[in-house]
Amino acid sequence: MSTIPRHLAVIMDGNGRWAQRRRRPRMIGHRAGARTVNLCIDFCLETGIEALTLFAFSSENWGRPEDEVGALMKLFLGALEREVDELDRRGVRIRFIGERERFAEAIRARMAAAEVQTASNTRLHLTIAASYGGRWDIAQAARSLARDVAAGRLDPEAIDETLLAARVALADLPAPDLFIRTGGDTRVSNFLLWQLAYTELWFTETLWPELDAATLRRALEDYASRERRFGLTGEQVAGTQPRENNE
Ligand code: FPP
């Protein structure tokens, strides 16, 4: 097993608290958080991580105060306008997962344009989860299979984990090896529920705007020290038989 995760999934939490501790509006925290997104992308490019999936906006975040949602949308649009050319130049493929229909047309158009512009890049697969929820993801995969059954293209008895896995988001990438959540909470919060089944989880108290490369390196060191068994025994994973106890 490689000691560098191939796919890193991140919940970027703590922007609001970072700003509130400085007696600044929450939006200042989100702006600082956008800079940490760049740092995290740089880190992946430097360490050779192949895929980075960031939870930018959850299905539940639509319920935040209207002015915060509006300001976040402006921030996303601005970041798309500013960053895409440079990411493209650096070989980053950008994609979005989530319920796109809920975004304004201007943002949807920018998302689609970023995906088209960077489609042939392979150095880093950057996925932004926006208006995304793990339960939504599983429901849309089930709906897609149900459509095939209703159209007579699929036998319901043929539905198994492999078929469902092919319809959830990120189906063409290896499952996340490492999940990082900043901000001190130790939950998955409806992020990639299906895809995280065997992912190593790592939590830090560090607020997202304060995250630095040294903390990311610590997460990678911890990941490298773990034994991933995927439900097997340690001996099986190591490729050795368990020693018989004859005594
Ligand atoms: C969670 O912090 C963060 C968000 C809901 C927004 C994430 C957005 C960014 C990091 C900015 C830019 C992103 C891109 C992709 C350009 P919180 O507000 O829940 O923090 P809190 O728990 O301290 O209140």
mmCIF file of C-alpha atoms and ligand atoms in Angstrom:
data_model
loop_
_atom_site.group_PDB
_atom_site.id
_atom_site.type_symbol
_atom_site.label_atom_id
_atom_site.label_comp_id
_atom_site.label_asym_id
_atom_site.label_seq_id
_atom_site.Cartn_x
_atom_site.Cartn_y
_atom_site.Cartn_z
ATOM 1 C CA MET A 1 0.000 0.000 0.000
ATOM 2 C CA SER A 2 1.268 3.471 -0.832
ATOM 3 C CA THR A 3 1.953 5.649 2.183
ATOM 4 C CA ILE A 4 0.729 8.714 0.295
ATOM 5 C CA PRO A 5 -3.072 8.768 -0.010
ATOM 6 C CA ARG A 6 -4.215 8.734 -3.619
ATOM 7 C CA HIS A 7 -7.447 10.527 -2.773
ATOM 8 C CA LEU A 8 -7.923 13.062 0.008
ATOM 9 C CA ALA A 9 -11.411 14.244 1.059
ATOM 10 C CA VAL A 10 -11.752 17.330 3.253
ATOM 11 C CA ILE A 11 -14.430 19.042 5.353
ATOM 12 C CA MET A 12 -13.281 22.642 5.595
ATOM 13 C CA ASP A 13 -14.813 23.689 8.908
ATOM 14 C CA GLY A 14 -14.209 26.635 11.213
ATOM 15 C CA ASN A 15 -14.326 29.705 8.956
ATOM 16 C CA GLY A 16 -17.133 31.327 10.967
ATOM 17 C CA ARG A 17 -15.456 30.765 14.345
ATOM 18 C CA TRP A 18 -12.126 32.019 13.010
ATOM 19 C CA ALA A 19 -13.799 35.307 12.043
ATOM 20 C CA GLN A 20 -15.917 35.570 15.199
ATOM 21 C CA ARG A 21 -12.807 35.172 17.390
ATOM 22 C CA ARG A 22 -11.419 38.222 15.626
ATOM 23 C CA ARG A 23 -14.755 40.053 16.027
ATOM 24 C CA ARG A 24 -15.116 40.127 12.265
ATOM 25 C CA PRO A 25 -18.105 39.135 10.101
ATOM 26 C CA ARG A 26 -18.300 35.405 9.237
ATOM 27 C CA MET A 27 -17.712 36.219 5.587
ATOM 28 C CA ILE A 28 -14.169 37.371 6.388
ATOM 29 C CA GLY A 29 -13.588 33.818 7.615
ATOM 30 C CA HIS A 30 -14.884 32.330 4.360
ATOM 31 C CA ARG A 31 -12.578 34.647 2.386
ATOM 32 C CA ALA A 32 -9.609 33.534 4.481
ATOM 33 C CA GLY A 33 -10.825 29.957 3.945
ATOM 34 C CA ALA A 34 -10.626 30.422 0.184
ATOM 35 C CA ARG A 35 -6.874 31.097 0.577
ATOM 36 C CA THR A 36 -6.503 27.812 2.479
ATOM 37 C CA VAL A 37 -8.149 26.055 -0.482
ATOM 38 C CA ASN A 38 -5.210 27.223 -2.608
ATOM 39 C CA LEU A 39 -2.744 26.043 0.032
ATOM 40 C CA CYS A 40 -4.383 22.633 0.102
ATOM 41 C CA ILE A 41 -4.257 22.338 -3.710
ATOM 42 C CA ASP A 42 -0.552 23.324 -3.669
ATOM 43 C CA PHE A 43 0.091 20.691 -1.006
ATOM 44 C CA CYS A 44 -1.568 17.962 -3.107
ATOM 45 C CA LEU A 45 0.403 18.956 -6.200
ATOM 46 C CA GLU A 46 3.666 18.909 -4.232
ATOM 47 C CA THR A 47 3.074 15.593 -2.483
ATOM 48 C CA GLY A 48 1.638 13.746 -5.491
ATOM 49 C CA ILE A 49 -1.875 13.230 -4.120
ATOM 50 C CA GLU A 50 -3.932 12.411 -7.227
ATOM 51 C CA ALA A 51 -7.421 13.469 -6.155
ATOM 52 C CA LEU A 52 -8.719 16.122 -3.761
ATOM 53 C CA THR A 53 -12.403 16.420 -2.886
ATOM 54 C CA LEU A 54 -13.487 19.492 -0.913
ATOM 55 C CA PHE A 55 -16.838 19.979 0.834
ATOM 56 C CA ALA A 56 -17.556 23.603 -0.062
ATOM 57 C CA PHE A 57 -21.308 23.839 0.501
ATOM 58 C CA SER A 58 -23.660 21.208 1.882
ATOM 59 C CA SER A 59 -27.302 20.582 1.012
ATOM 60 C CA GLU A 60 -28.015 21.852 4.553
ATOM 61 C CA ASN A 61 -26.000 25.082 4.085
ATOM 62 C CA TRP A 62 -28.861 26.501 1.969
ATOM 63 C CA GLY A 63 -30.615 26.995 5.334
ATOM 64 C CA ARG A 64 -28.018 29.561 6.553
ATOM 65 C CA PRO A 65 -29.010 33.256 6.753
ATOM 66 C CA GLU A 66 -29.776 34.631 3.300
ATOM 67 C CA ASP A 67 -26.948 37.179 3.368
ATOM 68 C CA GLU A 68 -24.334 34.507 4.206
ATOM 69 C CA VAL A 69 -25.579 32.225 1.400
ATOM 70 C CA GLY A 70 -25.573 35.159 -1.049
ATOM 71 C CA ALA A 71 -22.048 36.202 -0.035
ATOM 72 C CA LEU A 72 -20.779 32.614 -0.317
ATOM 73 C CA MET A 73 -22.225 32.393 -3.839
ATOM 74 C CA LYS A 74 -20.394 35.612 -4.759
ATOM 75 C CA LEU A 75 -17.201 34.154 -3.298
ATOM 76 C CA PHE A 76 -17.571 30.922 -5.330
ATOM 77 C CA LEU A 77 -18.258 32.868 -8.524
ATOM 78 C CA GLY A 78 -15.270 35.162 -7.915
ATOM 79 C CA ALA A 79 -12.982 32.191 -7.187
ATOM 80 C CA LEU A 80 -14.124 30.469 -10.378
ATOM 81 C CA GLU A 81 -13.452 33.595 -12.417
ATOM 82 C CA ARG A 82 -10.023 34.151 -10.839
ATOM 83 C CA GLU A 83 -8.522 30.715 -10.315
ATOM 84 C CA VAL A 84 -9.557 28.438 -13.188
ATOM 85 C CA ASP A 85 -6.937 29.539 -15.760
ATOM 86 C CA GLU A 86 -4.089 29.085 -13.284
ATOM 87 C CA LEU A 87 -5.410 25.687 -12.120
ATOM 88 C CA ASP A 88 -5.738 24.643 -15.747
ATOM 89 C CA ARG A 89 -2.149 25.707 -16.424
ATOM 90 C CA ARG A 90 -0.999 23.569 -13.485
ATOM 91 C CA GLY A 91 -2.745 20.463 -14.798
ATOM 92 C CA VAL A 92 -5.713 20.430 -12.408
ATOM 93 C CA ARG A 93 -8.970 18.902 -13.589
ATOM 94 C CA ILE A 94 -11.933 20.604 -11.888
ATOM 95 C CA ARG A 95 -15.313 18.995 -11.403
ATOM 96 C CA PHE A 96 -18.362 19.655 -9.245
ATOM 97 C CA ILE A 97 -20.648 17.212 -7.486
ATOM 98 C CA GLY A 98 -24.004 18.057 -5.962
ATOM 99 C CA GLU A 99 -27.430 19.364 -6.832
ATOM 100 C CA ARG A 100 -26.435 21.924 -9.435
ATOM 101 C CA GLU A 101 -29.994 22.899 -10.307
ATOM 102 C CA ARG A 102 -30.171 24.866 -7.068
ATOM 103 C CA PHE A 103 -27.446 27.312 -8.148
ATOM 104 C CA ALA A 104 -28.089 30.481 -10.148
ATOM 105 C CA GLU A 105 -27.520 30.202 -13.878
ATOM 106 C CA ALA A 106 -24.350 32.364 -13.792
ATOM 107 C CA ILE A 107 -22.672 29.968 -11.360
ATOM 108 C CA ARG A 108 -23.854 26.863 -13.235
ATOM 109 C CA ALA A 109 -22.456 28.244 -16.460
ATOM 110 C CA ARG A 110 -19.078 28.947 -14.801
ATOM 111 C CA MET A 111 -18.992 25.471 -13.289
ATOM 112 C CA ALA A 112 -19.676 23.870 -16.656
ATOM 113 C CA ALA A 113 -17.078 26.077 -18.376
ATOM 114 C CA ALA A 114 -14.420 25.180 -15.761
ATOM 115 C CA GLU A 115 -15.160 21.482 -16.257
ATOM 116 C CA VAL A 116 -14.878 21.734 -20.037
ATOM 117 C CA GLN A 117 -11.708 23.861 -19.937
ATOM 118 C CA THR A 118 -9.869 21.465 -17.595
ATOM 119 C CA ALA A 119 -11.339 18.151 -18.806
ATOM 120 C CA SER A 120 -8.119 16.746 -20.226
ATOM 121 C CA ASN A 121 -5.916 17.542 -17.200
ATOM 122 C CA THR A 122 -4.667 14.607 -15.154
ATOM 123 C CA ARG A 123 -2.170 15.908 -12.570
ATOM 124 C CA LEU A 124 -4.770 16.495 -9.848
ATOM 125 C CA HIS A 125 -8.487 15.660 -9.894
ATOM 126 C CA LEU A 126 -10.074 18.456 -7.891
ATOM 127 C CA THR A 127 -13.730 17.888 -7.018
ATOM 128 C CA ILE A 128 -15.760 20.593 -5.336
ATOM 129 C CA ALA A 129 -18.805 19.246 -3.509
ATOM 130 C CA ALA A 130 -21.337 22.065 -3.680
ATOM 131 C CA SER A 131 -24.998 21.754 -2.724
ATOM 132 C CA TYR A 132 -23.926 18.221 -1.931
ATOM 133 C CA GLY A 133 -25.152 15.717 0.636
ATOM 134 C CA GLY A 134 -24.190 12.055 0.999
ATOM 135 C CA ARG A 135 -27.828 11.030 1.389
ATOM 136 C CA TRP A 136 -28.768 13.033 -1.705
ATOM 137 C CA ASP A 137 -25.963 11.253 -3.576
ATOM 138 C CA ILE A 138 -27.203 7.762 -2.628
ATOM 139 C CA ALA A 139 -30.817 8.791 -3.427
ATOM 140 C CA GLN A 140 -29.860 10.098 -6.894
ATOM 141 C CA ALA A 141 -27.958 6.858 -7.589
ATOM 142 C CA ALA A 142 -31.025 4.822 -6.540
ATOM 143 C CA ARG A 143 -33.257 7.019 -8.727
ATOM 144 C CA SER A 144 -30.992 6.480 -11.703
ATOM 145 C CA LEU A 145 -31.118 2.680 -11.247
ATOM 146 C CA ALA A 146 -34.906 2.830 -10.763
ATOM 147 C CA ARG A 147 -35.242 4.673 -14.083
ATOM 148 C CA ASP A 148 -33.354 1.865 -15.825
ATOM 149 C CA VAL A 149 -35.574 -0.744 -14.170
ATOM 150 C CA ALA A 150 -38.736 1.163 -15.182
ATOM 151 C CA ALA A 151 -37.472 1.411 -18.767
ATOM 152 C CA GLY A 152 -36.845 -2.349 -18.858
ATOM 153 C CA ARG A 153 -33.080 -1.925 -19.224
ATOM 154 C CA LEU A 154 -32.188 -3.399 -15.835
ATOM 155 C CA ASP A 155 -33.308 -6.455 -13.864
ATOM 156 C CA PRO A 156 -33.883 -5.334 -10.233
ATOM 157 C CA GLU A 157 -32.299 -8.610 -9.068
ATOM 158 C CA ALA A 158 -29.058 -7.525 -10.758
ATOM 159 C CA ILE A 159 -28.724 -4.481 -8.479
ATOM 160 C CA ASP A 160 -25.763 -4.959 -6.171
ATOM 161 C CA GLU A 161 -23.078 -2.824 -4.521
ATOM 162 C CA THR A 162 -21.030 -2.626 -7.708
ATOM 163 C CA LEU A 163 -23.939 -1.242 -9.743
ATOM 164 C CA LEU A 164 -24.867 1.301 -7.078
ATOM 165 C CA ALA A 165 -21.212 2.324 -6.634
ATOM 166 C CA ALA A 166 -21.080 3.139 -10.341
ATOM 167 C CA ARG A 167 -23.930 5.690 -9.977
ATOM 168 C CA VAL A 168 -22.781 7.653 -6.923
ATOM 169 C CA ALA A 169 -20.517 10.675 -7.322
ATOM 170 C CA LEU A 170 -16.759 10.138 -7.876
ATOM 171 C CA ALA A 171 -17.408 6.680 -9.372
ATOM 172 C CA ASP A 172 -14.421 7.047 -11.696
ATOM 173 C CA LEU A 173 -11.950 7.800 -8.874
ATOM 174 C CA PRO A 174 -10.475 5.508 -6.230
ATOM 175 C CA ALA A 175 -12.421 5.858 -2.955
ATOM 176 C CA PRO A 176 -10.944 8.476 -0.599
ATOM 177 C CA ASP A 177 -8.015 7.010 1.369
ATOM 178 C CA LEU A 178 -7.888 9.825 3.883
ATOM 179 C CA PHE A 179 -10.577 12.174 5.217
ATOM 180 C CA ILE A 180 -9.587 15.324 7.074
ATOM 181 C CA ARG A 181 -11.966 17.545 9.018
ATOM 182 C CA THR A 182 -10.770 20.801 10.539
ATOM 183 C CA GLY A 183 -12.553 22.816 13.224
ATOM 184 C CA GLY A 184 -12.726 20.307 16.079
ATOM 185 C CA ASP A 185 -15.943 18.406 15.341
ATOM 186 C CA THR A 186 -15.547 14.662 14.895
ATOM 187 C CA ARG A 187 -18.363 13.797 12.516
ATOM 188 C CA VAL A 188 -18.812 13.081 8.825
ATOM 189 C CA SER A 189 -21.809 15.455 8.510
ATOM 190 C CA ASN A 190 -23.479 13.921 5.462
ATOM 191 C CA PHE A 191 -20.326 14.154 3.318
ATOM 192 C CA LEU A 192 -19.429 11.177 1.077
ATOM 193 C CA LEU A 193 -21.426 8.571 3.046
ATOM 194 C CA TRP A 194 -21.093 5.760 0.511
ATOM 195 C CA GLN A 195 -17.531 6.541 -0.546
ATOM 196 C CA LEU A 196 -16.053 6.855 2.974
ATOM 197 C CA ALA A 197 -16.810 3.236 4.004
ATOM 198 C CA TYR A 198 -13.118 2.305 4.450
ATOM 199 C CA THR A 199 -11.530 5.751 4.518
ATOM 200 C CA GLU A 200 -9.122 6.641 7.322
ATOM 201 C CA LEU A 201 -10.553 9.555 9.330
ATOM 202 C CA TRP A 202 -8.371 12.361 10.750
ATOM 203 C CA PHE A 203 -9.620 15.291 12.788
ATOM 204 C CA THR A 204 -7.914 18.460 13.949
ATOM 205 C CA GLU A 205 -8.956 21.341 16.223
ATOM 206 C CA THR A 206 -7.253 23.725 13.776
ATOM 207 C CA LEU A 207 -9.775 26.062 12.143
ATOM 208 C CA TRP A 208 -9.785 25.888 8.337
ATOM 209 C CA PRO A 209 -8.298 29.369 7.727
ATOM 210 C CA GLU A 210 -5.372 28.454 10.014
ATOM 211 C CA LEU A 211 -4.563 25.127 8.394
ATOM 212 C CA ASP A 212 -0.979 24.967 7.176
ATOM 213 C CA ALA A 213 1.270 22.535 5.325
ATOM 214 C CA ALA A 214 2.837 21.291 8.596
ATOM 215 C CA THR A 215 -0.591 20.158 9.873
ATOM 216 C CA LEU A 216 -1.355 18.481 6.547
ATOM 217 C CA ARG A 217 2.005 16.692 6.752
ATOM 218 C CA ARG A 218 1.086 15.471 10.259
ATOM 219 C CA ALA A 219 -2.143 14.017 8.865
ATOM 220 C CA LEU A 220 -0.186 12.210 6.144
ATOM 221 C CA GLU A 221 2.315 10.850 8.674
ATOM 222 C CA ASP A 222 -0.519 9.527 10.812
ATOM 223 C CA TYR A 223 -2.141 7.986 7.713
ATOM 224 C CA ALA A 224 1.138 6.296 6.748
ATOM 225 C CA SER A 225 1.384 4.696 10.207
ATOM 226 C CA ARG A 226 -2.054 3.061 10.049
ATOM 227 C CA GLU A 227 -2.763 -0.477 8.929
ATOM 228 C CA ARG A 228 -5.729 -0.615 6.550
ATOM 229 C CA ARG A 229 -7.334 -4.037 6.762
ATOM 230 C CA PHE A 230 -10.558 -3.589 4.732
ATOM 231 C CA GLY A 231 -12.262 -6.210 6.941
ATOM 232 C CA LEU A 232 -9.413 -8.748 6.590
ATOM 233 C CA THR A 233 -6.928 -9.875 9.240
ATOM 234 C CA GLY A 234 -3.601 -8.136 9.748
ATOM 235 C CA GLU A 235 -1.793 -11.267 8.517
ATOM 236 C CA GLN A 236 -3.836 -11.426 5.331
ATOM 237 C CA VAL A 237 -3.075 -7.796 4.590
ATOM 238 C CA ALA A 238 0.629 -8.389 5.246
ATOM 239 C CA GLY A 239 0.468 -11.378 2.899
ATOM 240 C CA THR A 240 1.403 -13.891 5.612
ATOM 241 C CA GLN A 241 -0.555 -16.704 7.213
ATOM 242 C CA PRO A 242 -1.430 -16.436 10.925
ATOM 243 C CA ARG A 243 0.983 -18.553 12.994
ATOM 244 C CA GLU A 244 -0.608 -21.722 14.408
ATOM 245 C CA ASN A 245 -0.645 -21.874 18.144
ATOM 246 C CA ASN A 246 0.585 -25.432 18.856
ATOM 247 C CA GLU A 247 1.477 -24.937 22.445
HETATM 248 C C1 FPP B 1 -17.579 25.816 6.993
HETATM 249 O O1 FPP B 1 -17.213 26.745 7.995
HETATM 250 C C2 FPP B 1 -17.315 26.353 5.680
HETATM 251 C C3 FPP B 1 -18.241 26.587 4.701
HETATM 252 C C4 FPP B 1 -19.675 26.292 4.834
HETATM 253 C C5 FPP B 1 -17.856 27.203 3.425
HETATM 254 C C6 FPP B 1 -16.583 26.691 2.833
HETATM 255 C C7 FPP B 1 -16.084 27.716 1.911
HETATM 256 C C8 FPP B 1 -14.784 28.043 1.761
HETATM 257 C C9 FPP B 1 -13.658 27.342 2.423
HETATM 258 C C10 FPP B 1 -14.447 29.179 0.899
HETATM 259 C C11 FPP B 1 -14.151 29.018 -0.514
HETATM 260 C C12 FPP B 1 -14.293 27.712 -1.175
HETATM 261 C C13 FPP B 1 -14.067 27.520 -2.493
HETATM 262 C C14 FPP B 1 -14.189 26.157 -3.067
HETATM 263 C C15 FPP B 1 -13.700 28.646 -3.381
HETATM 264 P P1 FPP B 1 -18.333 27.286 8.974
HETATM 265 O O2 FPP B 1 -18.880 28.548 8.417
HETATM 266 O O3 FPP B 1 -19.347 26.216 9.229
HETATM 267 O O4 FPP B 1 -17.493 27.558 10.264
HETATM 268 P P2 FPP B 1 -18.014 27.525 11.753
HETATM 269 O O5 FPP B 1 -18.303 26.081 12.078
HETATM 270 O O6 FPP B 1 -16.846 28.050 12.523
HETATM 271 O O7 FPP B 1 -19.223 28.414 11.846
#
